[in-house]
Amino acid sequence: DTAVSQTPKYLVTQMGNDKSIKCEQNLGHDTMYWYKQDSKKFLKIMFSYNNKELIINETVPNRFSPKSPDKAHLNLHINSLELGDSAVYFCASSQDPGRVNTEAFFGQGTRLTVV
Amino acid sequence: GENVEQHPSTLSVQEGDSAVIKCTYSDSASNYFPWYKQELGKRPQLIIDIRSNVGEKKDQRIAVTLNKTAKHFSLHITETQPEDSAVYFCAAASGGGADGLTFGKGTHLIIQP
């Protein structure tokens, strides 16, 4: 009974392609995120989203876009993939009532390899 | 924005000894400081967190201390065991989920048998 699940687990694709990664959480959380973990294991926030606002990290290229069909899902779309996009992408969610941070639960990650 | 520095990048200790990992943050508005453990090929998982109204928190062999004035916080693991081997990340956040977590660069903890 996975709390945060993302698919696929592995994704190998050619440069220039467009791809999507799906994420679902069954925790009833209000806020979902996408993080990127590079080859040096550095974890960096890309997006945070709840039903009221989308916060985009200014360093994220506009080829990346989050799409939320409903509160339990936050998918990541990537256009015109580049070699430098190769990384592990983690979806996460948290419940942050009244602007108070709580534990973020992570999905199992999607290892994206661009060739 | 927030900047979190973490040291050391690699830490090797003998089984049974203690391990200490240190982090500093830059944004005085940060008020939530979690620590995550990531085993090879797995997802990051929370092991302990502390809020800015508390100076120390302990959970069995794990403790975290926070010095708001100096803007630094530390993770202490006592009586280390082989299963403690992993990458540990500190993080900082403020004001609810909107900005997400700002992570340190991680510490690879190696427990020598």
mmCIF file of C-alpha atoms in Angstrom, chain B residues 66-103:
data_model
loop_
_atom_site.group_PDB
_atom_site.id
_atom_site.type_symbol
_atom_site.label_atom_id
_atom_site.label_comp_id
_atom_site.label_asym_id
_atom_site.label_seq_id
_atom_site.Cartn_x
_atom_site.Cartn_y
_atom_site.Cartn_z
ATOM 1 C CA LEU B 66 19.659 23.245 16.765
ATOM 2 C CA ASN B 67 21.387 26.554 17.447
ATOM 3 C CA LYS B 68 19.170 29.283 15.977
ATOM 4 C CA THR B 69 21.557 32.094 16.814
ATOM 5 C CA ALA B 70 24.430 30.493 14.949
ATOM 6 C CA LYS B 71 22.100 29.013 12.299
ATOM 7 C CA HIS B 72 23.431 25.510 12.580
ATOM 8 C CA PHE B 73 22.037 22.095 13.402
ATOM 9 C CA SER B 74 23.622 18.696 13.834
ATOM 10 C CA LEU B 75 22.725 15.014 13.666
ATOM 11 C CA HIS B 76 24.201 12.670 16.253
ATOM 12 C CA ILE B 77 24.081 8.894 15.883
ATOM 13 C CA THR B 78 25.358 6.857 18.825
ATOM 14 C CA GLU B 79 26.337 3.171 18.950
ATOM 15 C CA THR B 80 26.478 3.003 15.165
ATOM 16 C CA GLN B 81 25.484 -0.230 13.438
ATOM 17 C CA PRO B 82 26.140 -1.547 9.908
ATOM 18 C CA GLU B 83 22.569 -0.701 8.875
ATOM 19 C CA ASP B 84 23.309 2.967 9.583
ATOM 20 C CA SER B 85 25.470 3.042 6.446
ATOM 21 C CA ALA B 86 23.704 5.363 3.974
ATOM 22 C CA VAL B 87 23.672 8.929 2.674
ATOM 23 C CA TYR B 88 22.215 11.421 5.143
ATOM 24 C CA PHE B 89 20.714 14.747 4.085
ATOM 25 C CA CYS B 90 19.889 17.724 6.236
ATOM 26 C CA ALA B 91 17.276 20.195 5.016
ATOM 27 C CA ALA B 92 15.629 23.467 5.953
ATOM 28 C CA ALA B 93 12.216 24.960 5.230
ATOM 29 C CA SER B 94 10.016 27.838 6.326
ATOM 30 C CA GLY B 95 6.396 28.844 6.297
ATOM 31 C CA GLY B 96 4.692 25.675 5.121
ATOM 32 C CA GLY B 97 5.100 23.633 1.972
ATOM 33 C CA ALA B 98 5.162 26.358 -0.632
ATOM 34 C CA ASP B 99 8.911 26.504 -1.080
ATOM 35 C CA GLY B 100 9.694 22.852 -0.440
ATOM 36 C CA LEU B 101 12.842 21.663 1.313
ATOM 37 C CA THR B 102 16.321 23.035 0.659
ATOM 38 C CA PHE B 103 18.732 20.140 1.089
#
